[in-house]
Amino acid sequence: MSPHLFTPIQLGGITLPNRVVIAPMCQYSADDGSMTDWHHVHLGTYACSGAGLFVVEKTNVTREGRITHGCTGLYNDHNEAAMARAVQVYRGITRNPIGIQIGHAGRKASAAVPWQGGKALGPTESPWQTVAPSAIPFGDGWHTPREFTREEIRGLVDAFAAAILRAKRVGYDLVELHSAHGYLIHQFLSPLSNKRTDEYGKDRMKFPLEVARAARDVWPKERALGIRINATDWVDGGWTPEEAVIYAKELKRIGLDFICVSSGATVPYAKIPVTPGFQVPFAEKIRKEAGIKTRAVGMIADADQAEEILASGKADMVAMARALLDNPRWVWHAAEHFSVKIEYPPQYSRVHASVWPGAALARPPASVSKAA
Ligand SMILES: Cc1cc2nc3c(=O)[nH]c(=O)nc-3n(C[C@H](O)[C@H](O)[C@H](O)COP(=O)(O)O)c2cc1C
């Protein structure tokens, strides 16, 4: 029987040839929201990877919604044209689907790139005024955001729809809303960051569900629409797995095709028990209780570990970030591990283990061996 990892899966109107998803990863290398040469290299690498789906980094619906000066956006024509070119590079290499994550950083915007400390931008670093559901900073030393007016919130729903329309024109197969990790949509959901007294505070799901509905209205049913959510803030008094299930049921009702289940990053002081597959039980809970396809993510790095998650029905797909940064050939090696033949770019076909005796020597044992 073929391994679950290499069984195709249908999401909305598209089919992923296998269930390994390259998770969205900010590259902090854009120029005023527009992709650069770096993105061509980065996307090109993953177009060669064999992954069933690659999701482009959190791309922001407004300029002020970027985390850093280097984050991608889809807020002007130049952003759209630069992204269309990058996606064209990707399409020239593989037939596998490509997706994009759409979001807004809210109070976590105006920050330095990680390799320059990742903290709030200082006065000489061209910071900007951040905006959020409530005027509560992310943590000590972070900018205090200005609270959105109700009119601005309605405008934000339109900004999400406009960016998604740009993503449609760029030609993505899949859109994933970013409703996790303490960014804007999640800031509305979490009682730690949403203290509003109007309808957007009394019903913390109101704005997120308005965005989901707007996305469903503009994104074609023949493609795939999903969302990444937090299952928990890992803090007493924060967003809970039970609320996440209620949210997931609503998202399913709106017509979303899948949910990627993550957690944390709402506040800097959360204590998170990071162990292999630590978020998988949340994906399982949402899959069982909300009845929607789920993607597990977080500390999944081993092929047998990934296979077990799918085979035991805990999730429908696995997403990986750091394992694929570390080893962009992870999928090739996992396929080899399970004796599955996958499509390589023809230029690279001579390294396939079936034709290259050196393959066994070249495999670092940790790439597909059992997790410690
Ligand atoms: C360099 C880097 C950039 C990331 N950028 C994003 C992002 O744009 N959107 C997002 O939802 N998560 C982002 N993440 C989180 C990953 O998608 C993933 O959820 C997290 O790294 C846990 O998975 P892993 O253990 O496989 O790395 C990023 C992670 C890394 C390492």
Tab-separated table of C-alpha atoms and ligand atoms in Angstrom:
chain	number	residue	atom	x	y	z
A	1	MET	CA	0.000	0.000	0.000
A	2	SER	CA	1.354	3.421	-0.853
A	3	PRO	CA	2.193	5.613	2.127
A	4	HIS	CA	-0.343	8.243	3.133
A	5	LEU	CA	2.296	10.940	2.708
A	6	PHE	CA	2.367	10.286	-1.031
A	7	THR	CA	-1.365	9.894	-1.571
A	8	PRO	CA	-2.973	12.811	-3.453
A	9	ILE	CA	-5.502	15.006	-1.672
A	10	GLN	CA	-8.198	17.238	-3.071
A	11	LEU	CA	-8.668	20.711	-1.568
A	12	GLY	CA	-11.578	22.607	-3.081
A	13	GLY	CA	-11.047	22.339	-6.818
A	14	ILE	CA	-7.349	21.457	-6.780
A	15	THR	CA	-5.420	18.262	-6.116
A	16	LEU	CA	-2.105	18.103	-4.286
A	17	PRO	CA	-0.030	15.183	-5.621
A	18	ASN	CA	1.181	14.423	-2.102
A	19	ARG	CA	0.501	15.616	1.450
A	20	VAL	CA	3.774	17.358	2.210
A	21	VAL	CA	3.223	21.111	2.362
A	22	ILE	CA	6.008	23.668	2.591
A	23	ALA	CA	4.754	26.041	5.277
A	24	PRO	CA	4.720	29.795	4.669
A	25	MET	CA	8.029	31.391	5.610
A	26	CYS	CA	8.672	35.132	5.637
A	27	GLN	CA	11.901	35.942	3.845
A	28	TYR	CA	12.106	39.635	4.835
A	29	SER	CA	13.703	40.282	1.446
A	30	ALA	CA	11.078	42.292	-0.415
A	31	ASP	CA	11.427	45.867	-1.644
A	32	ASP	CA	8.411	47.900	-0.497
A	33	GLY	CA	6.301	44.744	-0.607
A	34	SER	CA	7.612	43.550	-3.978
A	35	MET	CA	9.379	40.228	-4.411
A	36	THR	CA	13.054	40.424	-5.420
A	37	ASP	CA	15.679	38.144	-6.955
A	38	TRP	CA	15.912	36.342	-3.621
A	39	HIS	CA	12.332	35.151	-4.007
A	40	HIS	CA	13.104	33.735	-7.452
A	41	VAL	CA	15.889	31.627	-5.951
A	42	HIS	CA	13.767	30.660	-2.946
A	43	LEU	CA	10.684	29.738	-4.971
A	44	GLY	CA	12.846	28.013	-7.564
A	45	THR	CA	14.345	25.812	-4.856
A	46	TYR	CA	10.919	24.749	-3.625
A	47	ALA	CA	9.573	24.310	-7.145
A	48	CYS	CA	12.238	21.578	-7.436
A	49	SER	CA	11.360	20.061	-4.057
A	50	GLY	CA	8.541	17.711	-5.050
A	51	ALA	CA	6.319	18.972	-2.209
A	52	GLY	CA	2.596	18.640	-2.874
A	53	LEU	CA	2.144	22.349	-2.170
A	54	PHE	CA	4.334	25.326	-1.456
A	55	VAL	CA	2.755	28.267	0.395
A	56	VAL	CA	4.368	31.656	-0.195
A	57	GLU	CA	5.146	33.721	2.896
A	58	LYS	CA	2.694	35.921	4.806
A	59	THR	CA	1.899	38.610	2.267
A	60	ASN	CA	0.274	41.737	3.582
A	61	VAL	CA	-2.892	43.467	2.510
A	62	THR	CA	-1.625	46.971	3.340
A	63	ARG	CA	1.785	48.612	3.614
A	64	GLU	CA	1.308	49.235	7.335
A	65	GLY	CA	0.368	45.564	7.788
A	66	ARG	CA	3.889	44.386	7.008
A	67	ILE	CA	5.875	42.986	9.922
A	68	THR	CA	9.117	44.499	8.617
A	69	HIS	CA	10.332	46.755	5.819
A	70	GLY	CA	11.245	43.525	3.994
A	71	CYS	CA	7.849	41.773	4.055
A	72	THR	CA	5.897	41.054	0.896
A	73	GLY	CA	2.623	42.773	0.128
A	74	LEU	CA	-0.145	42.781	-2.429
A	75	TYR	CA	-1.198	46.383	-1.957
A	76	ASN	CA	-0.091	47.927	-5.262
A	77	ASP	CA	0.403	47.094	-8.939
A	78	HIS	CA	4.167	46.855	-8.607
A	79	ASN	CA	3.854	44.183	-5.877
A	80	GLU	CA	1.477	42.248	-8.108
A	81	ALA	CA	3.723	42.436	-11.187
A	82	ALA	CA	6.838	41.366	-9.236
A	83	MET	CA	4.961	38.432	-7.736
A	84	ALA	CA	3.532	37.378	-11.086
A	85	ARG	CA	7.093	37.182	-12.430
A	86	ALA	CA	8.244	35.069	-9.470
A	87	VAL	CA	5.306	32.699	-9.836
A	88	GLN	CA	6.096	32.415	-13.543
A	89	VAL	CA	9.591	31.205	-12.582
A	90	TYR	CA	7.988	28.613	-10.301
A	91	ARG	CA	5.527	27.459	-12.975
A	92	GLY	CA	8.412	26.966	-15.391
A	93	ILE	CA	9.792	24.277	-13.084
A	94	THR	CA	6.856	22.300	-11.686
A	95	ARG	CA	3.210	21.435	-12.201
A	96	ASN	CA	2.607	21.165	-8.445
A	97	PRO	CA	0.250	23.742	-6.938
A	98	ILE	CA	1.456	26.952	-5.352
A	99	GLY	CA	-0.339	28.943	-2.655
A	100	ILE	CA	0.008	32.203	-0.810
A	101	GLN	CA	-0.674	33.265	2.746
A	102	ILE	CA	-2.499	36.579	3.123
A	103	GLY	CA	-2.373	38.588	6.330
A	104	HIS	CA	-1.707	41.757	8.289
A	105	ALA	CA	0.591	42.116	11.284
A	106	GLY	CA	-1.511	44.594	13.311
A	107	ARG	CA	0.333	45.418	16.524
A	108	LYS	CA	3.303	43.204	15.564
A	109	ALA	CA	4.122	45.429	12.569
A	110	SER	CA	6.981	47.946	12.336
A	111	ALA	CA	9.627	45.489	13.524
A	112	ALA	CA	13.221	44.835	12.516
A	113	VAL	CA	14.035	41.757	10.438
A	114	PRO	CA	15.055	38.776	12.612
A	115	TRP	CA	18.746	38.990	11.749
A	116	GLN	CA	18.677	42.606	12.995
A	117	GLY	CA	17.084	41.658	16.297
A	118	GLY	CA	13.400	41.316	15.348
A	119	LYS	CA	12.323	43.964	17.881
A	120	ALA	CA	10.162	47.050	17.335
A	121	LEU	CA	11.863	49.502	14.952
A	122	GLY	CA	13.690	52.355	16.696
A	123	PRO	CA	13.186	56.041	15.933
A	124	THR	CA	16.011	56.120	13.333
A	125	GLU	CA	14.808	52.972	11.514
A	126	SER	CA	11.759	54.460	9.771
A	127	PRO	CA	9.149	52.975	12.106
A	128	TRP	CA	5.471	53.486	11.376
A	129	GLN	CA	2.303	53.829	13.436
A	130	THR	CA	0.865	50.388	14.086
A	131	VAL	CA	-2.876	49.709	14.256
A	132	ALA	CA	-4.742	46.947	16.075
A	133	PRO	CA	-8.108	46.003	17.605
A	134	SER	CA	-7.052	47.612	20.905
A	135	ALA	CA	-4.267	50.009	21.894
A	136	ILE	CA	-2.283	47.294	23.699
A	137	PRO	CA	1.358	46.659	22.723
A	138	PHE	CA	2.525	43.113	21.957
A	139	GLY	CA	5.033	43.312	24.833
A	140	ASP	CA	7.552	45.503	26.602
A	141	GLY	CA	9.431	47.733	24.172
A	142	TRP	CA	6.870	47.246	21.376
A	143	HIS	CA	4.965	50.087	19.714
A	144	THR	CA	1.596	50.953	21.218
A	145	PRO	CA	-0.864	50.513	18.345
A	146	ARG	CA	-3.650	52.912	17.546
A	147	GLU	CA	-7.102	51.325	17.898
A	148	PHE	CA	-8.928	50.798	14.598
A	149	THR	CA	-12.183	52.711	14.132
A	150	ARG	CA	-15.183	50.671	13.018
A	151	GLU	CA	-14.985	52.306	9.582
A	152	GLU	CA	-11.340	51.276	9.306
A	153	ILE	CA	-12.271	47.695	10.187
A	154	ARG	CA	-14.736	47.633	7.300
A	155	GLY	CA	-12.000	49.039	5.073
A	156	LEU	CA	-9.704	46.259	6.211
A	157	VAL	CA	-12.150	43.591	5.056
A	158	ASP	CA	-12.069	45.305	1.656
A	159	ALA	CA	-8.250	45.372	1.757
A	160	PHE	CA	-8.189	41.609	2.306
A	161	ALA	CA	-10.585	41.098	-0.606
A	162	ALA	CA	-8.511	43.385	-2.866
A	163	ALA	CA	-5.256	41.554	-2.058
A	164	ILE	CA	-6.943	38.203	-2.667
A	165	LEU	CA	-8.143	39.440	-6.054
A	166	ARG	CA	-4.543	40.360	-6.845
A	167	ALA	CA	-3.500	36.839	-5.771
A	168	LYS	CA	-6.129	35.474	-8.141
A	169	ARG	CA	-4.680	37.497	-11.021
A	170	VAL	CA	-1.152	36.380	-10.129
A	171	GLY	CA	-2.503	32.879	-10.676
A	172	TYR	CA	-2.114	31.120	-7.338
A	173	ASP	CA	-3.920	27.815	-6.872
A	174	LEU	CA	-4.578	28.365	-3.189
A	175	VAL	CA	-5.031	31.177	-0.690
A	176	GLU	CA	-4.494	30.715	3.008
A	177	LEU	CA	-5.611	33.436	5.443
A	178	HIS	CA	-3.221	34.105	8.311
A	179	SER	CA	-5.334	33.923	11.461
A	180	ALA	CA	-2.588	32.675	13.771
A	181	HIS	CA	0.545	33.676	15.673
A	182	GLY	CA	-0.810	36.883	17.179
A	183	TYR	CA	-1.159	38.721	13.869
A	184	LEU	CA	-4.117	40.913	13.042
A	185	ILE	CA	-6.927	38.390	12.519
A	186	HIS	CA	-5.793	36.504	15.599
A	187	GLN	CA	-5.517	39.780	17.546
A	188	PHE	CA	-9.276	40.152	17.083
A	189	LEU	CA	-9.892	36.584	18.291
A	190	SER	CA	-7.771	36.613	21.413
A	191	PRO	CA	-9.099	38.179	24.610
A	192	LEU	CA	-5.488	39.121	25.377
A	193	SER	CA	-5.349	41.575	22.484
A	194	ASN	CA	-9.010	42.459	21.852
A	195	LYS	CA	-10.554	44.552	24.647
A	196	ARG	CA	-12.971	46.446	22.413
A	197	THR	CA	-16.391	47.290	23.800
A	198	ASP	CA	-18.131	47.539	20.392
A	199	GLU	CA	-19.528	44.631	18.350
A	200	TYR	CA	-15.965	43.667	17.249
A	201	GLY	CA	-15.060	43.101	20.906
A	202	LYS	CA	-18.333	41.587	22.128
A	203	ASP	CA	-18.083	39.087	19.279
A	204	ARG	CA	-14.352	38.480	18.799
A	205	MET	CA	-15.002	36.251	15.755
A	206	LYS	CA	-16.938	38.968	13.909
A	207	PHE	CA	-14.023	40.503	11.987
A	208	PRO	CA	-12.262	37.183	11.253
A	209	LEU	CA	-15.474	35.685	9.871
A	210	GLU	CA	-16.143	38.819	7.814
A	211	VAL	CA	-12.701	38.400	6.257
A	212	ALA	CA	-13.337	34.693	5.627
A	213	ARG	CA	-16.668	35.482	3.928
A	214	ALA	CA	-15.092	38.224	1.807
A	215	ALA	CA	-12.321	35.828	0.809
A	216	ARG	CA	-14.849	33.142	-0.123
A	217	ASP	CA	-16.783	35.674	-2.218
A	218	VAL	CA	-13.779	36.688	-4.329
A	219	TRP	CA	-11.706	33.496	-4.435
A	220	PRO	CA	-12.812	30.933	-7.085
A	221	LYS	CA	-14.325	27.673	-5.878
A	222	GLU	CA	-12.247	25.864	-8.542
A	223	ARG	CA	-9.140	26.761	-6.544
A	224	ALA	CA	-8.566	26.169	-2.798
A	225	LEU	CA	-9.206	28.469	0.151
A	226	GLY	CA	-7.988	27.764	3.667
A	227	ILE	CA	-6.744	29.376	6.809
A	228	ARG	CA	-4.050	28.991	9.437
A	229	ILE	CA	-5.411	29.387	12.955
A	230	ASN	CA	-4.120	29.203	16.486
A	231	ALA	CA	-5.568	26.445	18.649
A	232	THR	CA	-4.332	28.142	21.815
A	233	ASP	CA	-2.389	31.133	23.114
A	234	TRP	CA	-0.776	28.910	25.796
A	235	VAL	CA	-1.767	31.516	28.409
A	236	ASP	CA	-4.510	31.428	31.070
A	237	GLY	CA	-7.273	33.776	29.985
A	238	GLY	CA	-6.252	33.539	26.330
A	239	TRP	CA	-7.736	31.900	23.205
A	240	THR	CA	-8.601	28.243	23.811
A	241	PRO	CA	-8.872	24.982	21.808
A	242	GLU	CA	-12.633	24.955	22.510
A	243	GLU	CA	-13.012	28.405	20.919
A	244	ALA	CA	-10.846	27.225	18.035
A	245	VAL	CA	-13.327	24.384	17.370
A	246	ILE	CA	-16.262	26.825	17.315
A	247	TYR	CA	-14.292	29.066	14.956
A	248	ALA	CA	-13.393	26.096	12.735
A	249	LYS	CA	-17.051	25.065	12.444
A	250	GLU	CA	-17.964	28.587	11.317
A	251	LEU	CA	-15.115	28.638	8.794
A	252	LYS	CA	-16.300	25.321	7.409
A	253	ARG	CA	-19.837	26.700	7.129
A	254	ILE	CA	-18.493	29.662	5.140
A	255	GLY	CA	-16.935	27.182	2.743
A	256	LEU	CA	-13.240	27.091	3.557
A	257	ASP	CA	-11.515	23.954	2.343
A	258	PHE	CA	-8.911	23.329	5.055
A	259	ILE	CA	-7.434	24.581	8.305
A	260	CYS	CA	-3.767	24.573	9.280
A	261	VAL	CA	-3.554	24.326	13.061
A	262	SER	CA	-0.796	26.205	14.854
A	263	SER	CA	-0.474	27.986	18.217
A	264	GLY	CA	1.321	30.606	20.288
A	265	ALA	CA	3.057	33.938	19.547
A	266	THR	CA	0.101	36.022	20.782
A	267	VAL	CA	2.125	37.402	23.691
A	268	PRO	CA	5.854	37.096	24.334
A	269	TYR	CA	5.498	35.587	27.826
A	270	ALA	CA	3.612	32.374	26.869
A	271	LYS	CA	5.298	29.153	27.984
A	272	ILE	CA	5.082	26.704	25.090
A	273	PRO	CA	5.992	23.018	25.538
A	274	VAL	CA	7.840	22.620	22.240
A	275	THR	CA	8.395	18.918	21.533
A	276	PRO	CA	8.173	16.863	18.300
A	277	GLY	CA	4.660	17.187	16.862
A	278	PHE	CA	3.440	19.209	19.845
A	279	GLN	CA	0.610	20.862	17.890
A	280	VAL	CA	-0.648	17.671	16.243
A	281	PRO	CA	-3.292	16.945	18.958
A	282	PHE	CA	-4.896	20.300	18.119
A	283	ALA	CA	-5.114	19.428	14.428
A	284	GLU	CA	-6.679	16.110	15.434
A	285	LYS	CA	-9.232	17.807	17.690
A	286	ILE	CA	-10.311	20.245	14.997
A	287	ARG	CA	-10.423	17.535	12.330
A	288	LYS	CA	-12.658	15.332	14.517
A	289	GLU	CA	-14.872	17.989	16.133
A	290	ALA	CA	-15.288	20.439	13.237
A	291	GLY	CA	-15.149	17.846	10.432
A	292	ILE	CA	-12.845	19.835	8.168
A	293	LYS	CA	-9.567	18.816	6.483
A	294	THR	CA	-6.648	19.817	8.670
A	295	ARG	CA	-2.949	20.321	8.260
A	296	ALA	CA	-0.653	19.640	11.179
A	297	VAL	CA	2.463	21.777	11.666
A	298	GLY	CA	5.235	22.313	14.162
A	299	MET	CA	8.295	20.209	14.912
A	300	ILE	CA	7.531	17.664	12.223
A	301	ALA	CA	10.803	16.751	10.572
A	302	ASP	CA	10.957	12.992	10.162
A	303	ALA	CA	9.324	10.971	7.374
A	304	ASP	CA	8.011	8.178	9.632
A	305	GLN	CA	6.701	10.749	12.112
A	306	ALA	CA	4.866	12.563	9.294
A	307	GLU	CA	3.458	9.282	7.943
A	308	GLU	CA	2.179	8.251	11.373
A	309	ILE	CA	0.299	11.556	11.784
A	310	LEU	CA	-1.579	10.896	8.541
A	311	ALA	CA	-1.982	7.139	8.911
A	312	SER	CA	-3.527	7.505	12.363
A	313	GLY	CA	-6.040	10.081	11.119
A	314	LYS	CA	-4.725	12.973	13.186
A	315	ALA	CA	-4.462	15.268	10.155
A	316	ASP	CA	-4.920	15.215	6.393
A	317	MET	CA	-1.646	16.954	5.514
A	318	VAL	CA	1.579	17.929	7.218
A	319	ALA	CA	3.293	21.271	6.799
A	320	MET	CA	6.974	21.716	7.434
A	321	ALA	CA	9.066	24.856	7.601
A	322	ARG	CA	12.515	24.406	9.119
A	323	ALA	CA	12.988	20.808	7.950
A	324	LEU	CA	12.570	21.996	4.354
A	325	LEU	CA	14.808	25.041	4.884
A	326	ASP	CA	17.422	22.707	6.272
A	327	ASN	CA	17.005	20.163	3.505
A	328	PRO	CA	15.037	21.244	0.416
A	329	ARG	CA	15.400	17.657	-0.897
A	330	TRP	CA	13.460	16.297	2.100
A	331	VAL	CA	10.555	15.154	-0.094
A	332	TRP	CA	12.852	13.315	-2.530
A	333	HIS	CA	14.476	11.470	0.333
A	334	ALA	CA	11.164	10.681	2.035
A	335	ALA	CA	9.840	9.285	-1.257
A	336	GLU	CA	12.944	7.143	-1.554
A	337	HIS	CA	12.481	6.013	2.071
A	338	PHE	CA	8.982	4.755	1.186
A	339	SER	CA	10.032	3.438	-2.269
A	340	VAL	CA	7.751	5.892	-4.025
A	341	LYS	CA	8.754	7.411	-7.347
A	342	ILE	CA	8.072	11.122	-7.629
A	343	GLU	CA	8.694	13.582	-10.435
A	344	TYR	CA	12.108	15.284	-10.376
A	345	PRO	CA	13.020	18.206	-12.632
A	346	PRO	CA	14.616	16.370	-15.593
A	347	GLN	CA	17.806	18.401	-15.174
A	348	TYR	CA	18.293	16.702	-11.780
A	349	SER	CA	17.038	13.209	-12.607
A	350	ARG	CA	20.540	11.667	-12.541
A	351	VAL	CA	20.684	11.882	-8.744
A	352	HIS	CA	17.687	9.608	-8.250
A	353	ALA	CA	18.706	6.677	-6.072
A	354	SER	CA	17.553	4.228	-8.762
A	355	VAL	CA	20.260	5.450	-11.146
A	356	TRP	CA	22.966	6.875	-8.860
A	357	PRO	CA	24.883	4.409	-6.668
A	358	GLY	CA	26.244	7.317	-4.592
A	359	ALA	CA	22.765	8.181	-3.251
A	360	ALA	CA	23.083	5.964	-0.196
A	361	LEU	CA	26.380	7.620	0.734
A	362	ALA	CA	24.967	11.101	0.249
A	363	ARG	CA	21.981	10.755	2.593
A	364	PRO	CA	22.580	12.274	6.016
A	365	PRO	CA	21.011	9.656	8.328
A	366	ALA	CA	19.078	12.316	10.264
A	367	SER	CA	17.115	13.415	7.187
A	368	VAL	CA	14.689	10.515	7.281
A	369	SER	CA	15.639	8.576	10.381
A	370	LYS	CA	13.523	8.275	13.530
A	371	ALA	CA	13.200	11.473	15.576
A	372	ALA	CA	15.303	11.350	18.737
B	1	LIG	C1	11.998	31.587	8.514
B	1	LIG	C2	10.588	31.353	8.970
B	1	LIG	C3	9.582	32.202	8.538
B	1	LIG	C4	8.253	31.976	8.901
B	1	LIG	N1	7.248	32.752	8.367
B	1	LIG	C5	5.956	32.403	8.560
B	1	LIG	C6	4.908	33.004	7.816
B	1	LIG	O1	5.132	33.790	6.898
B	1	LIG	N2	3.637	32.652	8.132
B	1	LIG	C7	3.343	31.715	9.078
B	1	LIG	O2	2.171	31.415	9.317
B	1	LIG	N3	4.322	31.093	9.752
B	1	LIG	C8	5.607	31.394	9.491
B	1	LIG	N4	6.603	30.687	10.105
B	1	LIG	C9	6.228	29.538	10.949
B	1	LIG	C10	6.243	28.256	10.114
B	1	LIG	O3	5.339	28.305	9.034
B	1	LIG	C11	5.930	27.033	10.998
B	1	LIG	O4	4.601	27.124	11.455
B	1	LIG	C12	6.856	26.924	12.196
B	1	LIG	O5	8.207	27.162	11.816
B	1	LIG	C13	6.757	25.533	12.835
B	1	LIG	O6	7.023	24.536	11.891
B	1	LIG	P1	8.465	23.786	11.785
B	1	LIG	O7	8.723	23.168	13.133
B	1	LIG	O8	8.260	22.787	10.688
B	1	LIG	O9	9.504	24.817	11.461
B	1	LIG	C14	7.940	30.913	9.767
B	1	LIG	C15	8.968	30.089	10.243
B	1	LIG	C16	10.267	30.281	9.831
B	1	LIG	C17	11.335	29.331	10.315
